[in-house]
mmCIF file with all atom_site columns, N, CA and C and ligand atoms in Angstrom:
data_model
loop_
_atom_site.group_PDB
_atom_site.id
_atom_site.type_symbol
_atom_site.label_atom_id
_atom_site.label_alt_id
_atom_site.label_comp_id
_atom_site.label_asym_id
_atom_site.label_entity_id
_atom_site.label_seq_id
_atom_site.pdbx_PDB_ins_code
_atom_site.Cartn_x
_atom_site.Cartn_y
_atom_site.Cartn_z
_atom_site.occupancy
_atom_site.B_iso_or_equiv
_atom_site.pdbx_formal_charge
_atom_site.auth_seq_id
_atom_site.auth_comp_id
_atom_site.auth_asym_id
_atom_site.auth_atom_id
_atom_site.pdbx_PDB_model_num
ATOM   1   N  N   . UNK A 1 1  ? 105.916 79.750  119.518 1.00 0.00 ? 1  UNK A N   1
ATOM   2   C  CA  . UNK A 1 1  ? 105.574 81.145  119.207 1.00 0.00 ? 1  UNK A CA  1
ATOM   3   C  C   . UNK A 1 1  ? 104.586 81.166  118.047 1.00 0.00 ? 1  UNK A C   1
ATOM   4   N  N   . UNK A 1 2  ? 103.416 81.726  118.079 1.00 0.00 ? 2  UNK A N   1
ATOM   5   C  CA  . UNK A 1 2  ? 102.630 82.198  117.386 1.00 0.00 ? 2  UNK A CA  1
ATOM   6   C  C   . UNK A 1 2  ? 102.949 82.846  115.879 1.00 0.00 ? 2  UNK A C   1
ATOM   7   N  N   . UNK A 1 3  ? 102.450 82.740  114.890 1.00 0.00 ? 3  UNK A N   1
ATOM   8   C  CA  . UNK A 1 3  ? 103.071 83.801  113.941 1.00 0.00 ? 3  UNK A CA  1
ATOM   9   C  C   . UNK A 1 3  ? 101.563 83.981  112.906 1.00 0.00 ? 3  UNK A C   1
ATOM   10  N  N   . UNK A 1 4  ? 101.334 85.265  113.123 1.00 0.00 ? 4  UNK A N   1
ATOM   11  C  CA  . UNK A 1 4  ? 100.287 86.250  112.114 1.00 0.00 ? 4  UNK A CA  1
ATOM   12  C  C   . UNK A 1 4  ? 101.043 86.549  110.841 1.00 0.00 ? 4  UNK A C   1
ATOM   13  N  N   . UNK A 1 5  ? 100.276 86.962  109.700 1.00 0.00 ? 5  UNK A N   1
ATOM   14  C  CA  . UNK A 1 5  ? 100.657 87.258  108.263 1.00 0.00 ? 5  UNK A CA  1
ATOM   15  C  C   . UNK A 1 5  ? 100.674 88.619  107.948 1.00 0.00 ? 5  UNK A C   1
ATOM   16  N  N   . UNK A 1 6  ? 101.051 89.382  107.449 1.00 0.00 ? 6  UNK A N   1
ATOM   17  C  CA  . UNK A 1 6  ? 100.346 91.009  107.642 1.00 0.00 ? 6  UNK A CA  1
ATOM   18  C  C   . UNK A 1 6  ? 100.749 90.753  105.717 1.00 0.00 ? 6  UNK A C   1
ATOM   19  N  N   . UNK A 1 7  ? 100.026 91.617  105.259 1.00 0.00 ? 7  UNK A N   1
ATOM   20  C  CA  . UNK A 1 7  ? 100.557 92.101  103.634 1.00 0.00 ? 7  UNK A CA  1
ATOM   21  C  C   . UNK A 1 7  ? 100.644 93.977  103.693 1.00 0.00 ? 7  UNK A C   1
ATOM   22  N  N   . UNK A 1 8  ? 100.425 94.173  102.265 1.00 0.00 ? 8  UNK A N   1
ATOM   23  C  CA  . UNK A 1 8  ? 100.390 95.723  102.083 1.00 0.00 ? 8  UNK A CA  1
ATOM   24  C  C   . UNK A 1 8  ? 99.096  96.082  102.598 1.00 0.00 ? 8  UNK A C   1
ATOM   25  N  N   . UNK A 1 9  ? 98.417  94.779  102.504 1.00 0.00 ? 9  UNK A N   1
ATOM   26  C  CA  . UNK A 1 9  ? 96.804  96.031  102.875 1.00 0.00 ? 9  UNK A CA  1
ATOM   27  C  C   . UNK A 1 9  ? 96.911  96.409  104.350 1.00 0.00 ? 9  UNK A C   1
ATOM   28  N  N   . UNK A 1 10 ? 97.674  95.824  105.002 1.00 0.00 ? 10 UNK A N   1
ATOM   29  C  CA  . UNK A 1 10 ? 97.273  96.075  106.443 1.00 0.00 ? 10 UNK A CA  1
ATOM   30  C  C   . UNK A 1 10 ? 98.276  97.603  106.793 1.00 0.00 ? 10 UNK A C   1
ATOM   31  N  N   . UNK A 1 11 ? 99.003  98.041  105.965 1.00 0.00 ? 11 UNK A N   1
ATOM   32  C  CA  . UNK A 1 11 ? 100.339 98.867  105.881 1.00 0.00 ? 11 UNK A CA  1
ATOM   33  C  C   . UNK A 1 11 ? 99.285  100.450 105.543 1.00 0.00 ? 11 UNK A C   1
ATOM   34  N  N   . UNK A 1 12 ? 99.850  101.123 106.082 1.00 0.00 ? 12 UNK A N   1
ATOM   35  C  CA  . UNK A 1 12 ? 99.370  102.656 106.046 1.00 0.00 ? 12 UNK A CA  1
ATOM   36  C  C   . UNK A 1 12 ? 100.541 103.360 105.461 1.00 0.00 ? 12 UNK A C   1
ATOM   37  N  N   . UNK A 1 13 ? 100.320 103.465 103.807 1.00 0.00 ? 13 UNK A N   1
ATOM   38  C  CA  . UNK A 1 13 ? 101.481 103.824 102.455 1.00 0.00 ? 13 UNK A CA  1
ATOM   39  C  C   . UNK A 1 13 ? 102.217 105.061 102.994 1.00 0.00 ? 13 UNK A C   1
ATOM   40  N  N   . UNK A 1 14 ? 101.096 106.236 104.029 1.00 0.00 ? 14 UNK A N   1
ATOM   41  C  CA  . UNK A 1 14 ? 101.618 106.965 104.400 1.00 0.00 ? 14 UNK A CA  1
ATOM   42  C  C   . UNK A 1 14 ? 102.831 107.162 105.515 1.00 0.00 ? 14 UNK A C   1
ATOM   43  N  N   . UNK A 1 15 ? 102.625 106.431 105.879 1.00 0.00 ? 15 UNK A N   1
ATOM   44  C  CA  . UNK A 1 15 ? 103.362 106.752 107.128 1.00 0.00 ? 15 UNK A CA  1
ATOM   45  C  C   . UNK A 1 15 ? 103.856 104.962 107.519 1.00 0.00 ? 15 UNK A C   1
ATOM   46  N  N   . UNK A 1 16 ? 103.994 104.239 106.575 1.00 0.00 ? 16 UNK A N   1
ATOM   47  C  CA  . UNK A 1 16 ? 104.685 103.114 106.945 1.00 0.00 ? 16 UNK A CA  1
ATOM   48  C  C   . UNK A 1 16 ? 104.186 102.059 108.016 1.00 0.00 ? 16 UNK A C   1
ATOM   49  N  N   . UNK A 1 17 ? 103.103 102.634 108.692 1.00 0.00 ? 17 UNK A N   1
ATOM   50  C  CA  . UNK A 1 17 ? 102.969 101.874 110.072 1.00 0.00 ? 17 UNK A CA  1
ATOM   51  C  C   . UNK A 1 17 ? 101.895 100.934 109.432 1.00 0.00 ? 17 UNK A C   1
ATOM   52  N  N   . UNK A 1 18 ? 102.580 99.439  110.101 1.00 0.00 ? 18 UNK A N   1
ATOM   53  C  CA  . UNK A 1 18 ? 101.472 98.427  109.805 1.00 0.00 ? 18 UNK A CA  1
ATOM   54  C  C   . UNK A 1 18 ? 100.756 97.925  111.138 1.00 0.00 ? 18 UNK A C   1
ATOM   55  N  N   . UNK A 1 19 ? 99.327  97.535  110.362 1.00 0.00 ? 19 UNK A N   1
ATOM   56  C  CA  . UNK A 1 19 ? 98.860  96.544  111.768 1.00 0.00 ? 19 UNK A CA  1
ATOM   57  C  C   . UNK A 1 19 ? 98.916  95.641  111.726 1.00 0.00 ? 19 UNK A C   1
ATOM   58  N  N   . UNK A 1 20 ? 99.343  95.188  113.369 1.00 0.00 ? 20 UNK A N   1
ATOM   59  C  CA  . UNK A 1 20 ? 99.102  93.736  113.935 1.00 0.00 ? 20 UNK A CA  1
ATOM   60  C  C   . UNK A 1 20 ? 98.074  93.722  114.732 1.00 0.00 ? 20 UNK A C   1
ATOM   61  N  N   . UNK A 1 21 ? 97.633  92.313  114.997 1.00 0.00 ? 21 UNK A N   1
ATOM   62  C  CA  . UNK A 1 21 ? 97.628  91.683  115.864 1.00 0.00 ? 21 UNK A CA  1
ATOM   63  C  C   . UNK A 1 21 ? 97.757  90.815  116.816 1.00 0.00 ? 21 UNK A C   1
ATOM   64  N  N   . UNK A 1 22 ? 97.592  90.982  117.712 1.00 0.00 ? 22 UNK A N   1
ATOM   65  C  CA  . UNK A 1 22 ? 98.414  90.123  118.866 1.00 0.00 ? 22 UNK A CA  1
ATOM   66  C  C   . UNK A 1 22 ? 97.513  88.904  118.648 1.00 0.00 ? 22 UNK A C   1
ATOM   67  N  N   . UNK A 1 23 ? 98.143  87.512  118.308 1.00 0.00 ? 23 UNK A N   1
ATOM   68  C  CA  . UNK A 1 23 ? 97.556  86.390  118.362 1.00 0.00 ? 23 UNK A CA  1
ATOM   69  C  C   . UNK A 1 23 ? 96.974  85.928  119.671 1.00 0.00 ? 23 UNK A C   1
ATOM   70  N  N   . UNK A 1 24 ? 97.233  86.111  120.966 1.00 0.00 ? 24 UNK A N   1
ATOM   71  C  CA  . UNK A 1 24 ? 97.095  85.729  121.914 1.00 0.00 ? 24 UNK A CA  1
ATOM   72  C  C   . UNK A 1 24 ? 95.934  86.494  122.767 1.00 0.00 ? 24 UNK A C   1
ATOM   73  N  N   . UNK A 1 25 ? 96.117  88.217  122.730 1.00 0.00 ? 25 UNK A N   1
ATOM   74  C  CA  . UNK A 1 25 ? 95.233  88.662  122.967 1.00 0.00 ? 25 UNK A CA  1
ATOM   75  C  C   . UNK A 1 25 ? 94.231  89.473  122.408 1.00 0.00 ? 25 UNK A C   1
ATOM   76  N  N   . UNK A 1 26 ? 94.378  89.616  121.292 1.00 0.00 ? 26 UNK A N   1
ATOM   77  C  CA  . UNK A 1 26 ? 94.180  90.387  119.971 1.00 0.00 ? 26 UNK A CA  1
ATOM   78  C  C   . UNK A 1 26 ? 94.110  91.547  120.163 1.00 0.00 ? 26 UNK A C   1
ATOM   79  N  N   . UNK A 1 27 ? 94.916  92.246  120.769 1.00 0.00 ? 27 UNK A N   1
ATOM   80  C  CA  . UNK A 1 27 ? 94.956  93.648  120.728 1.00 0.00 ? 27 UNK A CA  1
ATOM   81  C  C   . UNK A 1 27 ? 95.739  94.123  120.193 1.00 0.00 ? 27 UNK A C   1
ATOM   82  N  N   . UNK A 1 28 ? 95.866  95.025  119.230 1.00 0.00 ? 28 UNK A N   1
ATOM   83  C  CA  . UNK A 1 28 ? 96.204  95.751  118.019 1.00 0.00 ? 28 UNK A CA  1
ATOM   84  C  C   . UNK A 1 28 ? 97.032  96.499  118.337 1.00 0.00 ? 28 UNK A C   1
ATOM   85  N  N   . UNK A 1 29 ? 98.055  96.900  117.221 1.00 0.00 ? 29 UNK A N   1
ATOM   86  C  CA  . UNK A 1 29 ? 98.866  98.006  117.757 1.00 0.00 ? 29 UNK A CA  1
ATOM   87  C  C   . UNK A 1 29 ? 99.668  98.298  116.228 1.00 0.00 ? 29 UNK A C   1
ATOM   88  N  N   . UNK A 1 30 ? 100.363 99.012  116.117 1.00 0.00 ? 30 UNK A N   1
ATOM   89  C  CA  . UNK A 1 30 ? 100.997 100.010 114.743 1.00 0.00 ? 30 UNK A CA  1
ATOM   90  C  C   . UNK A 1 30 ? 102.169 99.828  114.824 1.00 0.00 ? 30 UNK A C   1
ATOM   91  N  N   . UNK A 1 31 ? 103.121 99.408  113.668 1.00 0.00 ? 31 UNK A N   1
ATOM   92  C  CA  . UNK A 1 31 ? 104.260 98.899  114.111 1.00 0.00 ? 31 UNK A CA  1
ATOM   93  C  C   . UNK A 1 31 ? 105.193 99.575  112.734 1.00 0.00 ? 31 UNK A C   1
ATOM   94  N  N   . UNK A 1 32 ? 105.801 100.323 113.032 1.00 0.00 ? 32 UNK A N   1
ATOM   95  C  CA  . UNK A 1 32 ? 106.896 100.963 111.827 1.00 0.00 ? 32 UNK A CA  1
ATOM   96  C  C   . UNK A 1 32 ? 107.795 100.192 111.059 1.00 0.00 ? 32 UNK A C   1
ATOM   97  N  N   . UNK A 1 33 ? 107.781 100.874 109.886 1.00 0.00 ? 33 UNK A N   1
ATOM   98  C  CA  . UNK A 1 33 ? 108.806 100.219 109.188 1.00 0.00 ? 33 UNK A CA  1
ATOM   99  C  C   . UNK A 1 33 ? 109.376 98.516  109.052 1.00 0.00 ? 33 UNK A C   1
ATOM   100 N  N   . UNK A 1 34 ? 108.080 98.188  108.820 1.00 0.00 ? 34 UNK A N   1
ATOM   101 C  CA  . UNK A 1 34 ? 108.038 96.978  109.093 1.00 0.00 ? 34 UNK A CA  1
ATOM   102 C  C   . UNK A 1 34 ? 107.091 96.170  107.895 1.00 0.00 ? 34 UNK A C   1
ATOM   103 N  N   . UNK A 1 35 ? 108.001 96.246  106.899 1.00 0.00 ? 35 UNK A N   1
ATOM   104 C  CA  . UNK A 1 35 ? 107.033 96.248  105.494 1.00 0.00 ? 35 UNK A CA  1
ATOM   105 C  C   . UNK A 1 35 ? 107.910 95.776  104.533 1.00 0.00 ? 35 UNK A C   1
ATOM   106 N  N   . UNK A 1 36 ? 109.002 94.592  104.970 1.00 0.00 ? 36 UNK A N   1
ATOM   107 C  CA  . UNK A 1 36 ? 109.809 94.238  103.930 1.00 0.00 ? 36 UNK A CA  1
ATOM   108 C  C   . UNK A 1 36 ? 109.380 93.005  103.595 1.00 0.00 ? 36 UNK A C   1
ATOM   109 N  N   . UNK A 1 37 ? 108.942 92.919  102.214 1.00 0.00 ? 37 UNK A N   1
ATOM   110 C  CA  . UNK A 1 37 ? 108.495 91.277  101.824 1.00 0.00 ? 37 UNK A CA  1
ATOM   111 C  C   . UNK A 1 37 ? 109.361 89.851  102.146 1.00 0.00 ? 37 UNK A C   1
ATOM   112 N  N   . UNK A 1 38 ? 108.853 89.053  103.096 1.00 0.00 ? 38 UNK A N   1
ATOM   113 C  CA  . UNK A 1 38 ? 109.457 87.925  103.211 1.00 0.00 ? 38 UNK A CA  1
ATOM   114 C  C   . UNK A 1 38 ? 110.048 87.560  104.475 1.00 0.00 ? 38 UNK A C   1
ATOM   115 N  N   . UNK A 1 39 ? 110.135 88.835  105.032 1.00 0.00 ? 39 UNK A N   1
ATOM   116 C  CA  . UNK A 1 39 ? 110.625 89.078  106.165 1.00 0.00 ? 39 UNK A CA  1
ATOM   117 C  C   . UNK A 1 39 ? 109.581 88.389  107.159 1.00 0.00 ? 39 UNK A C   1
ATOM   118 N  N   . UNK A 1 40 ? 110.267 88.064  108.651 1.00 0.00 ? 40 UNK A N   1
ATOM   119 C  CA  . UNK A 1 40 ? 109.685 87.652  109.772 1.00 0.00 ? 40 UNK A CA  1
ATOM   120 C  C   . UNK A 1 40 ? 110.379 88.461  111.310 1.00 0.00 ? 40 UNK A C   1
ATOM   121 N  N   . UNK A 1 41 ? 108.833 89.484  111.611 1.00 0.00 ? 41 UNK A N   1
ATOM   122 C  CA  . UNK A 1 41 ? 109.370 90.416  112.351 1.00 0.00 ? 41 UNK A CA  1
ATOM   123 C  C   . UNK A 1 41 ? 109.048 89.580  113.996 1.00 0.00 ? 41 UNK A C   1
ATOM   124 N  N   . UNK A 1 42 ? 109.509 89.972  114.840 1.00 0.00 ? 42 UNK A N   1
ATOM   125 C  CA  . UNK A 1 42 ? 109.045 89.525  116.102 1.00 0.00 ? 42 UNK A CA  1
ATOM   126 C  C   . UNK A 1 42 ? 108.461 90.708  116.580 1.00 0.00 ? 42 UNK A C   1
ATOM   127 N  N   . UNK A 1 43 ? 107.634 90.724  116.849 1.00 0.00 ? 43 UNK A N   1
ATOM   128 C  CA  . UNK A 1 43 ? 106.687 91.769  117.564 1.00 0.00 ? 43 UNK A CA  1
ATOM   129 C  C   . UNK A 1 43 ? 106.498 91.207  118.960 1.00 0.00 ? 43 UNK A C   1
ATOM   130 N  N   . UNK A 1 44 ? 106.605 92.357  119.752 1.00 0.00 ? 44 UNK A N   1
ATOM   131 C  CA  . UNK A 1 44 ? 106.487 92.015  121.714 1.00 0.00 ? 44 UNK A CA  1
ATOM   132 C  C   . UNK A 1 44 ? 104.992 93.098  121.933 1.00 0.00 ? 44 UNK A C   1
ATOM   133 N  N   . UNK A 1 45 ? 104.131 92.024  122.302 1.00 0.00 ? 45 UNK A N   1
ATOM   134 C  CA  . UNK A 1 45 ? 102.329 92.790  122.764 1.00 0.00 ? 45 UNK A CA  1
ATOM   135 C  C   . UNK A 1 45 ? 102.942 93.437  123.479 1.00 0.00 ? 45 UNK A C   1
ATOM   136 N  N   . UNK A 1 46 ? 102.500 94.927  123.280 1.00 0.00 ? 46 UNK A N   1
ATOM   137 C  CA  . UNK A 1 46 ? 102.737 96.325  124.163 1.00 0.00 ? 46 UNK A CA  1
ATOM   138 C  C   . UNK A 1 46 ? 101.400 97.017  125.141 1.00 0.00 ? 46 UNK A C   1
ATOM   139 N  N   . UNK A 1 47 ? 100.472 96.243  124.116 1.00 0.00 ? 47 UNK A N   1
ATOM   140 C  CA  . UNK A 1 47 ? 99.510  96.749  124.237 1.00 0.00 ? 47 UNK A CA  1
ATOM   141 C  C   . UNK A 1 47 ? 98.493  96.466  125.561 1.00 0.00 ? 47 UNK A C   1
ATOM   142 N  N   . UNK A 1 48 ? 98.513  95.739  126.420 1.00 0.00 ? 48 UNK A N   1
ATOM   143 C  CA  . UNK A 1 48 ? 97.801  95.424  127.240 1.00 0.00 ? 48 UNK A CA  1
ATOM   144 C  C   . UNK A 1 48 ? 98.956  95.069  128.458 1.00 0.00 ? 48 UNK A C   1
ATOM   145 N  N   . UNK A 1 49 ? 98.527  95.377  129.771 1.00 0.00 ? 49 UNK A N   1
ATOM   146 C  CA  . UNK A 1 49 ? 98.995  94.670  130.428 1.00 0.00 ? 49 UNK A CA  1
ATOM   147 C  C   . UNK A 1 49 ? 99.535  93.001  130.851 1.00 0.00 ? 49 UNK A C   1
ATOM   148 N  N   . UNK A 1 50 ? 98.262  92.747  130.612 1.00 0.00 ? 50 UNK A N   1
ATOM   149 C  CA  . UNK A 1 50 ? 98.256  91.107  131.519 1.00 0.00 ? 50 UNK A CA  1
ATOM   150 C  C   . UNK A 1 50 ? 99.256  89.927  130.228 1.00 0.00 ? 50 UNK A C   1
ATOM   151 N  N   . UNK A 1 51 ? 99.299  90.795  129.114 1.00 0.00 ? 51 UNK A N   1
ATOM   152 C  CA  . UNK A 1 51 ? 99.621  89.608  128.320 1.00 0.00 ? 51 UNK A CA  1
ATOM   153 C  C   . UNK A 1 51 ? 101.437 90.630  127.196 1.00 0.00 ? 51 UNK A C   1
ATOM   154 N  N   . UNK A 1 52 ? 102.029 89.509  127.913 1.00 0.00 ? 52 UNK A N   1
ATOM   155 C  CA  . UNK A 1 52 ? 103.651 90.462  126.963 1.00 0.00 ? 52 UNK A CA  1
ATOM   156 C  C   . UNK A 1 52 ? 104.258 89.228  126.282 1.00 0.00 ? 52 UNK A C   1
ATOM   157 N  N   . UNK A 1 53 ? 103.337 88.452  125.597 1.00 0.00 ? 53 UNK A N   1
ATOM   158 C  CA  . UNK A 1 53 ? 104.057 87.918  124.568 1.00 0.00 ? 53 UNK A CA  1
ATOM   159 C  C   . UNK A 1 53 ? 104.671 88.411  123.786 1.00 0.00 ? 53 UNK A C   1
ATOM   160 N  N   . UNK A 1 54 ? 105.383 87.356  123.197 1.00 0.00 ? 54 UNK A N   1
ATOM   161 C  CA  . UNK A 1 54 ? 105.828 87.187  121.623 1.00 0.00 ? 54 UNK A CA  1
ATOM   162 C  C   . UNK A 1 54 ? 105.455 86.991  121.028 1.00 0.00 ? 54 UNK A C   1
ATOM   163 N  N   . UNK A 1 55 ? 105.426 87.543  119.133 1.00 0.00 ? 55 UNK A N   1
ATOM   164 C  CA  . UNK A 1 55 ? 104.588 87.057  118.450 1.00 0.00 ? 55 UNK A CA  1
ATOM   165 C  C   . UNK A 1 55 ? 105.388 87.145  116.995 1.00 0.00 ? 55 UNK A C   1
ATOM   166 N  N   . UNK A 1 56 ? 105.292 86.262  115.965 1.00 0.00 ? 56 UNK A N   1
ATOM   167 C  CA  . UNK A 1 56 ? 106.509 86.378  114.877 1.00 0.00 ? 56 UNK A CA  1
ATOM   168 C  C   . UNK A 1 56 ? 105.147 87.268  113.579 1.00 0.00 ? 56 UNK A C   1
ATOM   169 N  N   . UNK A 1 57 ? 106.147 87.861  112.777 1.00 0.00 ? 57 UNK A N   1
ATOM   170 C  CA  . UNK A 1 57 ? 104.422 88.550  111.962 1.00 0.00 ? 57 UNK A CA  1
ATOM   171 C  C   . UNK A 1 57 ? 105.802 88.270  110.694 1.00 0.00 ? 57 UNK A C   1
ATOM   172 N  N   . UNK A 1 58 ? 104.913 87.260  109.664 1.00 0.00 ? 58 UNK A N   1
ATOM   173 C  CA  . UNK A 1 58 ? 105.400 87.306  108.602 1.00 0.00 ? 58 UNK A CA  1
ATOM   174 C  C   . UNK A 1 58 ? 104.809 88.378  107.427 1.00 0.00 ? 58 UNK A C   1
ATOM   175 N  N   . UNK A 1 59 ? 105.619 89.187  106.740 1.00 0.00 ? 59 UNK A N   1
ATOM   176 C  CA  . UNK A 1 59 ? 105.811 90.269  105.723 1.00 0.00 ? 59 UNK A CA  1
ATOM   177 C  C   . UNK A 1 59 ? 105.405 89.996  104.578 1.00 0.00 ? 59 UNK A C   1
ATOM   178 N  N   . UNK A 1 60 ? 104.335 89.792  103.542 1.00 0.00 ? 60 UNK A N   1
ATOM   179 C  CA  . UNK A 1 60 ? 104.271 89.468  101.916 1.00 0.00 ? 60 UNK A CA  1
ATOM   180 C  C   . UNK A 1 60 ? 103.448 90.643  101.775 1.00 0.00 ? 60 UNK A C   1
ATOM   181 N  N   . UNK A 1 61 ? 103.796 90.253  100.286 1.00 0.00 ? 61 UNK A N   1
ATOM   182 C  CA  . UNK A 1 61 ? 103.134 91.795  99.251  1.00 0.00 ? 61 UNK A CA  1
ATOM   183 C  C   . UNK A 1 61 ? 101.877 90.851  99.298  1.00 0.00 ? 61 UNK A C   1
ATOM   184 N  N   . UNK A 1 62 ? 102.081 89.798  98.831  1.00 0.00 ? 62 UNK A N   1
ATOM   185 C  CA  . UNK A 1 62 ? 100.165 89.068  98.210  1.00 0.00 ? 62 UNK A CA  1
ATOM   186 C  C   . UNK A 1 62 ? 99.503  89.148  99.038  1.00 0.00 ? 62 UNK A C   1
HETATM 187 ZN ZN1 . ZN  B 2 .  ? 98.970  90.239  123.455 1.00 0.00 ? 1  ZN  B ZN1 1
#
């Protein structure tokens, strides 16, 4: 399994939603509440048909 980094910059302060991207197909998508440092979220690509991976997105402030 793949695993992307996200920090605060990628995080929208307002409304909590961070971006990913999909390592595999890189298509993007907004993912809630998902902004705890240290943490390792599993994210499932929603975003496209042809591709429904898995993908692990590790959480840091730096
Ligand atoms: Zn994908």
């Amino acid at each position: 399994m793949e695993r992307i980094y996200c920090t605060y910059a990628d995080t929208e302060v307002a409304s909590l939603y961070t971006h990913v991207q999909c390592p595999y197909c890189n298509h993007e998508q907004n993912k809630l509440d998902m902004d705890e440092c240290g943490k390792i979220y599993v994210i499932e690509c929603e975003e496209c048909e042809e591709c429904e991976e898995q993908y692990e997105v590790y959480f840091d402030a730096s």
